[in-house]
PDB file of C-alpha atoms in Angstrom:
ATOM      1  CA  MET I   1      10.607  -8.210 -45.645  1.00  0.00           C
ATOM      2  CA  ILE I   2      10.967  -7.296 -41.727  1.00  0.00           C
ATOM      3  CA  VAL I   3       8.208  -5.115 -40.331  1.00  0.00           C
ATOM      4  CA  ASN I   4      10.250  -2.476 -38.370  1.00  0.00           C
ATOM      5  CA  PRO I   5       7.749   0.513 -37.457  1.00  0.00           C
ATOM      6  CA  TYR I   6      10.189   1.612 -34.621  1.00  0.00           C
ATOM      7  CA  TYR I   7      13.011   2.358 -36.988  1.00  0.00           C
ATOM      8  CA  SER I   8      10.864   4.028 -39.640  1.00  0.00           C
ATOM      9  CA  GLU I   9       9.697   6.434 -37.017  1.00  0.00           C
ATOM     10  CA  PHE I  10      12.994   7.631 -35.648  1.00  0.00           C
ATOM     11  CA  LEU I  11      14.107   8.059 -39.420  1.00  0.00           C
ATOM     12  CA  LYS I  12      10.999  10.379 -40.014  1.00  0.00           C
ATOM     13  CA  PHE I  13      12.177  12.460 -37.134  1.00  0.00           C
ATOM     14  CA  ALA I  14      16.028  12.234 -37.783  1.00  0.00           C
ATOM     15  CA  LEU I  15      15.193  13.607 -41.454  1.00  0.00           C
ATOM     16  CA  LYS I  16      13.609  16.740 -40.127  1.00  0.00           C
ATOM     17  CA  VAL I  17      16.670  17.382 -37.819  1.00  0.00           C
ATOM     18  CA  LYS I  18      18.964  16.988 -40.749  1.00  0.00           C
ATOM     19  CA  GLN I  19      17.149  18.895 -43.288  1.00  0.00           C
ATOM     20  CA  ALA I  20      16.607  21.823 -40.605  1.00  0.00           C
ATOM     21  CA  ASN I  21      20.468  21.396 -40.226  1.00  0.00           C
ATOM     22  CA  GLU I  22      21.054  22.085 -43.881  1.00  0.00           C
ATOM     23  CA  ILE I  23      19.543  25.264 -43.619  1.00  0.00           C
ATOM     24  CA  PRO I  24      22.134  28.207 -43.964  1.00  0.00           C
ATOM     25  CA  ALA I  25      22.810  29.416 -40.492  1.00  0.00           C
ATOM     26  CA  LYS I  26      22.446  33.164 -42.193  1.00  0.00           C
ATOM     27  CA  GLU I  27      18.804  32.411 -42.731  1.00  0.00           C
ATOM     28  CA  SER I  28      15.955  34.099 -40.315  1.00  0.00           C
ATOM     29  CA  ASN I  29      14.136  30.580 -39.729  1.00  0.00           C
ATOM     30  CA  HIS I  30      17.457  28.549 -39.563  1.00  0.00           C
ATOM     31  CA  GLY I  31      17.326  28.325 -35.601  1.00  0.00           C
ATOM     32  CA  LYS I  32      13.408  28.196 -35.291  1.00  0.00           C
ATOM     33  CA  LEU I  33      13.353  25.119 -37.509  1.00  0.00           C
ATOM     34  CA  TRP I  34      15.947  23.434 -36.046  1.00  0.00           C
ATOM     35  CA  TYR I  35      14.805  23.995 -32.774  1.00  0.00           C
ATOM     36  CA  ASN I  36      11.138  22.803 -33.745  1.00  0.00           C
ATOM     37  CA  ALA I  37      12.441  19.730 -35.248  1.00  0.00           C
ATOM     38  CA  TYR I  38      14.739  18.755 -32.294  1.00  0.00           C
ATOM     39  CA  ALA I  39      12.005  19.739 -29.925  1.00  0.00           C
ATOM     40  CA  GLU I  40       9.619  17.274 -32.022  1.00  0.00           C
ATOM     41  CA  MET I  41      12.150  14.618 -32.097  1.00  0.00           C
ATOM     42  CA  HIS I  42      13.061  14.702 -28.301  1.00  0.00           C
ATOM     43  CA  SER I  43       9.082  14.703 -27.483  1.00  0.00           C
ATOM     44  CA  ALA I  44       8.684  11.431 -29.522  1.00  0.00           C
ATOM     45  CA  ARG I  45      11.469   9.779 -28.034  1.00  0.00           C
ATOM     46  CA  ARG I  46       9.743   9.621 -24.723  1.00  0.00           C
ATOM     47  CA  ASP I  47       6.745   7.700 -26.159  1.00  0.00           C
ATOM     48  CA  LEU I  48       8.814   5.425 -28.592  1.00  0.00           C
ATOM     49  CA  ILE I  49      11.488   4.217 -26.145  1.00  0.00           C
ATOM     50  CA  THR I  50       8.652   2.974 -23.540  1.00  0.00           C
ATOM     51  CA  HIS I  51       6.559   1.719 -26.506  1.00  0.00           C
ATOM     52  CA  TYR I  52       9.193  -0.263 -28.173  1.00  0.00           C
ATOM     53  CA  SER I  53      12.786  -0.329 -26.906  1.00  0.00           C
ATOM     54  CA  TYR I  54      15.398   2.147 -25.514  1.00  0.00           C
ATOM     55  CA  ALA I  55      17.650   0.957 -28.536  1.00  0.00           C
ATOM     56  CA  ILE I  56      16.794   1.374 -32.058  1.00  0.00           C
ATOM     57  CA  PRO I  57      17.010  -1.577 -34.310  1.00  0.00           C
ATOM     58  CA  ASP I  58      18.032  -1.261 -37.640  1.00  0.00           C
ATOM     59  CA  PRO I  59      18.682  -3.908 -40.505  1.00  0.00           C
ATOM     60  CA  GLY I  60      22.400  -4.167 -39.734  1.00  0.00           C
ATOM     61  CA  ALA I  61      22.107  -4.472 -36.107  1.00  0.00           C
ATOM     62  CA  LEU I  62      19.601  -7.465 -36.627  1.00  0.00           C
ATOM     63  CA  GLU I  63      21.569  -9.084 -39.401  1.00  0.00           C
ATOM     64  CA  LEU I  64      24.593  -9.207 -36.878  1.00  0.00           C
ATOM     65  CA  ILE I  65      22.739 -10.481 -33.947  1.00  0.00           C
ATOM     66  CA  ALA I  66      20.866 -13.062 -36.118  1.00  0.00           C
ATOM     67  CA  LYS I  67      24.236 -14.670 -36.510  1.00  0.00           C
ATOM     68  CA  TYR I  68      24.648 -15.606 -32.977  1.00  0.00           C
ATOM     69  CA  GLY I  69      21.564 -17.899 -32.584  1.00  0.00           C
ATOM     70  CA  PRO I  70      20.394 -19.723 -30.692  1.00  0.00           C
ATOM     71  CA  ILE I  71      19.725 -16.703 -28.298  1.00  0.00           C
ATOM     72  CA  LEU I  72      18.611 -16.042 -24.882  1.00  0.00           C
ATOM     73  CA  GLU I  73      17.486 -12.663 -24.234  1.00  0.00           C
ATOM     74  CA  LEU I  74      16.930 -11.473 -20.326  1.00  0.00           C
ATOM     75  CA  GLY I  75      15.097  -7.936 -19.621  1.00  0.00           C
ATOM     76  CA  ALA I  76      13.318  -8.417 -23.134  1.00  0.00           C
ATOM     77  CA  GLY I  77      10.405  -5.877 -21.958  1.00  0.00           C
ATOM     78  CA  LYS I  78       7.484  -6.324 -24.700  1.00  0.00           C
ATOM     79  CA  GLY I  79       9.774  -8.252 -26.942  1.00  0.00           C
ATOM     80  CA  TYR I  80      10.497  -5.697 -29.581  1.00  0.00           C
ATOM     81  CA  TRP I  81      14.135  -6.903 -30.888  1.00  0.00           C
ATOM     82  CA  ALA I  82      12.897 -10.404 -30.267  1.00  0.00           C
ATOM     83  CA  SER I  83      10.122  -9.921 -32.335  1.00  0.00           C
ATOM     84  CA  LEU I  84      12.001  -8.725 -35.116  1.00  0.00           C
ATOM     85  CA  LEU I  85      14.339 -11.473 -35.012  1.00  0.00           C
ATOM     86  CA  ARG I  86      11.540 -13.993 -34.946  1.00  0.00           C
ATOM     87  CA  GLN I  87      10.692 -12.535 -38.124  1.00  0.00           C
ATOM     88  CA  MET I  88      14.027 -13.600 -39.523  1.00  0.00           C
ATOM     89  CA  SER I  89      13.581 -17.175 -38.338  1.00  0.00           C
ATOM     90  CA  VAL I  90      16.104 -16.504 -35.363  1.00  0.00           C
ATOM     91  CA  ASP I  91      15.993 -19.150 -32.663  1.00  0.00           C
ATOM     92  CA  ILE I  92      15.545 -16.565 -29.514  1.00  0.00           C
ATOM     93  CA  LEU I  93      13.865 -17.090 -25.885  1.00  0.00           C
ATOM     94  CA  ALA I  94      12.626 -14.018 -24.651  1.00  0.00           C
ATOM     95  CA  TYR I  95      12.462 -13.353 -20.690  1.00  0.00           C
ATOM     96  CA  ASP I  96      11.405 -10.693 -18.464  1.00  0.00           C
ATOM     97  CA  ILE I  97      10.951 -10.482 -14.632  1.00  0.00           C
ATOM     98  CA  ASP I  98       7.442  -8.629 -15.513  1.00  0.00           C
ATOM     99  CA  PRO I  99       6.681  -8.946 -19.130  1.00  0.00           C
ATOM    100  CA  LYS I 100       3.497  -6.939 -18.734  1.00  0.00           C
ATOM    101  CA  ASN I 101       5.175  -3.837 -17.805  1.00  0.00           C
ATOM    102  CA  GLY I 102       8.693  -4.209 -17.710  1.00  0.00           C
ATOM    103  CA  SER I 103       9.681  -3.208 -14.347  1.00  0.00           C
ATOM    104  CA  GLY I 104       7.868   0.468 -15.194  1.00  0.00           C
ATOM    105  CA  TYR I 105      10.596   0.460 -17.884  1.00  0.00           C
ATOM    106  CA  ILE I 106       7.877   0.214 -20.675  1.00  0.00           C
ATOM    107  CA  ASP I 107       4.347   1.384 -21.307  1.00  0.00           C
ATOM    108  CA  GLY I 108       2.402  -1.764 -20.288  1.00  0.00           C
ATOM    109  CA  GLY I 109       1.015  -2.090 -23.701  1.00  0.00           C
ATOM    110  CA  LYS I 110       0.321  -5.410 -25.688  1.00  0.00           C
ATOM    111  CA  ALA I 111       3.794  -7.543 -26.388  1.00  0.00           C
ATOM    112  CA  PHE I 112       5.085  -7.757 -29.840  1.00  0.00           C
ATOM    113  CA  THR I 113       5.837 -11.431 -29.381  1.00  0.00           C
ATOM    114  CA  PHE I 114       5.638 -13.780 -26.759  1.00  0.00           C
ATOM    115  CA  VAL I 115       7.677 -12.927 -23.536  1.00  0.00           C
ATOM    116  CA  ASP I 116       8.108 -15.384 -20.746  1.00  0.00           C
ATOM    117  CA  THR I 117       8.340 -14.645 -17.028  1.00  0.00           C
ATOM    118  CA  GLY I 118      12.102 -15.474 -15.949  1.00  0.00           C
ATOM    119  CA  SER I 119      15.335 -13.647 -15.066  1.00  0.00           C
ATOM    120  CA  ILE I 120      19.090 -14.899 -14.472  1.00  0.00           C
ATOM    121  CA  GLU I 121      18.046 -18.478 -13.671  1.00  0.00           C
ATOM    122  CA  LYS I 122      17.187 -19.020 -17.196  1.00  0.00           C
ATOM    123  CA  ILE I 123      20.656 -19.060 -17.964  1.00  0.00           C
ATOM    124  CA  GLU I 124      21.282 -22.232 -16.285  1.00  0.00           C
ATOM    125  CA  GLU I 125      18.210 -23.824 -17.918  1.00  0.00           C
ATOM    126  CA  ASN I 126      19.152 -22.880 -21.270  1.00  0.00           C
ATOM    127  CA  PRO I 127      23.276 -23.287 -21.502  1.00  0.00           C
ATOM    128  CA  GLU I 128      23.714 -23.636 -25.069  1.00  0.00           C
ATOM    129  CA  ARG I 129      22.135 -20.254 -25.874  1.00  0.00           C
ATOM    130  CA  ASN I 130      24.156 -16.731 -26.249  1.00  0.00           C
ATOM    131  CA  LEU I 131      23.305 -14.273 -23.921  1.00  0.00           C
ATOM    132  CA  PHE I 132      21.460 -10.835 -25.181  1.00  0.00           C
ATOM    133  CA  LEU I 133      21.117  -8.130 -22.931  1.00  0.00           C
ATOM    134  CA  CYS I 134      19.496  -4.822 -24.344  1.00  0.00           C
ATOM    135  CA  TRP I 135      19.696  -1.349 -22.156  1.00  0.00           C
ATOM    136  CA  THR I 136      20.034  -3.142 -18.700  1.00  0.00           C
ATOM    137  CA  PRO I 137      19.541  -0.726 -15.934  1.00  0.00           C
ATOM    138  CA  MET I 138      22.361   0.640 -13.578  1.00  0.00           C
ATOM    139  CA  THR I 139      21.964  -2.199 -11.071  1.00  0.00           C
ATOM    140  CA  SER I 140      23.440  -5.541 -10.283  1.00  0.00           C
ATOM    141  CA  PHE I 141      21.366  -7.166 -12.765  1.00  0.00           C
ATOM    142  CA  SER I 142      23.667  -7.336 -15.604  1.00  0.00           C
ATOM    143  CA  TYR I 143      26.565  -8.032 -13.685  1.00  0.00           C
ATOM    144  CA  GLU I 144      25.007 -11.143 -12.066  1.00  0.00           C
ATOM    145  CA  ALA I 145      23.676 -12.327 -15.241  1.00  0.00           C
ATOM    146  CA  LEU I 146      27.126 -12.147 -16.974  1.00  0.00           C
ATOM    147  CA  LYS I 147      28.864 -13.968 -14.104  1.00  0.00           C
ATOM    148  CA  LYS I 148      26.380 -16.715 -14.388  1.00  0.00           C
ATOM    149  CA  PHE I 149      26.530 -16.883 -18.283  1.00  0.00           C
ATOM    150  CA  LYS I 150      30.653 -17.167 -18.046  1.00  0.00           C
ATOM    151  CA  LYS I 151      29.766 -20.641 -16.480  1.00  0.00           C
ATOM    152  CA  SER I 152      27.608 -21.875 -19.572  1.00  0.00           C
ATOM    153  CA  LYS I 153      28.295 -23.558 -22.627  1.00  0.00           C
ATOM    154  CA  ALA I 154      27.466 -20.547 -24.963  1.00  0.00           C
ATOM    155  CA  PRO I 155      30.354 -18.500 -25.873  1.00  0.00           C
ATOM    156  CA  TYR I 156      29.089 -15.286 -27.080  1.00  0.00           C
ATOM    157  CA  PHE I 157      27.534 -12.389 -25.153  1.00  0.00           C
ATOM    158  CA  ILE I 158      25.592  -9.697 -27.380  1.00  0.00           C
ATOM    159  CA  HIS I 159      25.182  -6.457 -25.576  1.00  0.00           C
ATOM    160  CA  ILE I 160      23.182  -3.372 -26.283  1.00  0.00           C
ATOM    161  CA  GLY I 161      23.967  -0.271 -23.928  1.00  0.00           C
ATOM    162  CA  GLU I 162      26.350   2.911 -23.563  1.00  0.00           C
ATOM    163  CA  PRO I 163      29.728   2.136 -23.140  1.00  0.00           C
ATOM    164  CA  GLY I 164      31.589   2.127 -19.729  1.00  0.00           C
ATOM    165  CA  ASN I 165      34.919   1.126 -18.446  1.00  0.00           C
ATOM    166  CA  GLU I 166      36.186   0.444 -14.813  1.00  0.00           C
ATOM    167  CA  ASP I 167      36.066   4.174 -14.088  1.00  0.00           C
ATOM    168  CA  GLY I 168      32.898   5.185 -14.977  1.00  0.00           C
ATOM    169  CA  ARG I 169      29.632   4.237 -16.906  1.00  0.00           C
ATOM    170  CA  GLY I 170      27.111   5.592 -19.364  1.00  0.00           C
ATOM    171  CA  CYS I 171      23.346   5.062 -18.652  1.00  0.00           C
ATOM    172  CA  THR I 172      23.175   1.502 -18.773  1.00  0.00           C
ATOM    173  CA  ASP I 173      24.732  -1.463 -16.342  1.00  0.00           C
ATOM    174  CA  SER I 174      27.029  -0.778 -13.537  1.00  0.00           C
ATOM    175  CA  VAL I 175      30.651  -0.289 -13.035  1.00  0.00           C
ATOM    176  CA  GLU I 176      31.323  -3.881 -11.672  1.00  0.00           C
ATOM    177  CA  PHE I 177      29.593  -5.093 -14.867  1.00  0.00           C
ATOM    178  CA  PHE I 178      32.052  -3.508 -17.129  1.00  0.00           C
ATOM    179  CA  ARG I 179      35.253  -4.391 -14.957  1.00  0.00           C
ATOM    180  CA  TYR I 180      33.824  -8.056 -14.995  1.00  0.00           C
ATOM    181  CA  LEU I 181      33.144  -7.952 -18.727  1.00  0.00           C
ATOM    182  CA  ASN I 182      36.349  -6.264 -19.805  1.00  0.00           C
ATOM    183  CA  LYS I 183      38.262  -8.926 -17.612  1.00  0.00           C
ATOM    184  CA  ASN I 184      36.732 -12.090 -18.866  1.00  0.00           C
ATOM    185  CA  PHE I 185      35.276 -11.432 -22.528  1.00  0.00           C
ATOM    186  CA  THR I 186      37.063 -10.059 -25.788  1.00  0.00           C
ATOM    187  CA  LEU I 187      35.267  -7.885 -27.839  1.00  0.00           C
ATOM    188  CA  VAL I 188      34.781  -9.513 -31.338  1.00  0.00           C
ATOM    189  CA  GLU I 189      32.216  -7.118 -33.099  1.00  0.00           C
ATOM    190  CA  ASP I 190      31.342  -3.568 -32.460  1.00  0.00           C
ATOM    191  CA  TYR I 191      28.265  -1.675 -34.450  1.00  0.00           C
ATOM    192  CA  SER I 192      27.040   1.559 -34.422  1.00  0.00           C
ATOM    193  CA  LEU I 193      23.217   1.901 -33.698  1.00  0.00           C
ATOM    194  CA  PRO I 194      21.173   4.880 -34.838  1.00  0.00           C
ATOM    195  CA  ASN I 195      20.908   6.935 -31.671  1.00  0.00           C
ATOM    196  CA  TRP I 196      18.450   9.593 -30.464  1.00  0.00           C
ATOM    197  CA  GLN I 197      20.325  12.917 -29.815  1.00  0.00           C
ATOM    198  CA  GLY I 198      22.492  12.649 -26.618  1.00  0.00           C
ATOM    199  CA  VAL I 199      22.477   8.953 -26.343  1.00  0.00           C
ATOM    200  CA  TYR I 200      25.313   6.818 -27.323  1.00  0.00           C
ATOM    201  CA  ASP I 201      24.399   3.428 -27.195  1.00  0.00           C
ATOM    202  CA  GLY I 202      25.749   0.703 -29.457  1.00  0.00           C
ATOM    203  CA  LEU I 203      25.972  -3.014 -30.305  1.00  0.00           C
ATOM    204  CA  ARG I 204      28.815  -5.081 -29.255  1.00  0.00           C
ATOM    205  CA  VAL I 205      29.593  -8.792 -29.322  1.00  0.00           C
ATOM    206  CA  TYR I 206      32.022 -10.466 -27.018  1.00  0.00           C
ATOM    207  CA  LYS I 207      33.130 -13.956 -26.663  1.00  0.00           C
ATOM    208  CA  ASN I 208      33.764 -15.619 -23.345  1.00  0.00           C
ATOM    209  CA  ASN I 209      37.714 -15.993 -23.068  1.00  0.00           C
ATOM    210  CA  LEU I 210      37.466 -19.646 -21.979  1.00  0.00           C
ATOM    211  CA  PHE I 211      36.547 -20.205 -25.722  1.00  0.00           C
ATOM    212  CA  LEU I 212      39.472 -18.329 -27.067  1.00  0.00           C
TER     213      LEU I 212
END
């Protein structure tokens, strides 16, 4: 059985919000209970995303990703997603440019699994591995990584982030990234992740058009 405390924590707060929403609006305590449940969930999110991951891994997402091994994950942070996939015996290498604190995006605590130091250069060193990027920042990083990956021998790109297109984006990646992705890769799987309130990230798998 996979040990996934982040998902369990999320479900606990989501249930409180759901129960508060089910209270009839005409009851005097409806607004207060909903506000308290939402405020508690919002407060918890700040700590949980920096401790575990911005994206919430549920069993379906992990099973989907597991199909695409062997995998190379860049920007892995403390390796929470990689740790769960390794529990499932998935062959995954995890790298981050700064594994100890994830370039400031994580809390700097103990890693959940081994994460080595590395970045885009690891794509050329591992040409047979499908690429996995999760909540990469709104910089050129994911764009440059995807350009490099397009030349590799592996066909599949696994992406977790908010949706974007050539005209705009969510809270992850860059406009250039989405332009390049939509031009050179084809969507083959689209999975709805559990989301924090106001967050719209999802799991999508793309295939390099050179392999179609």
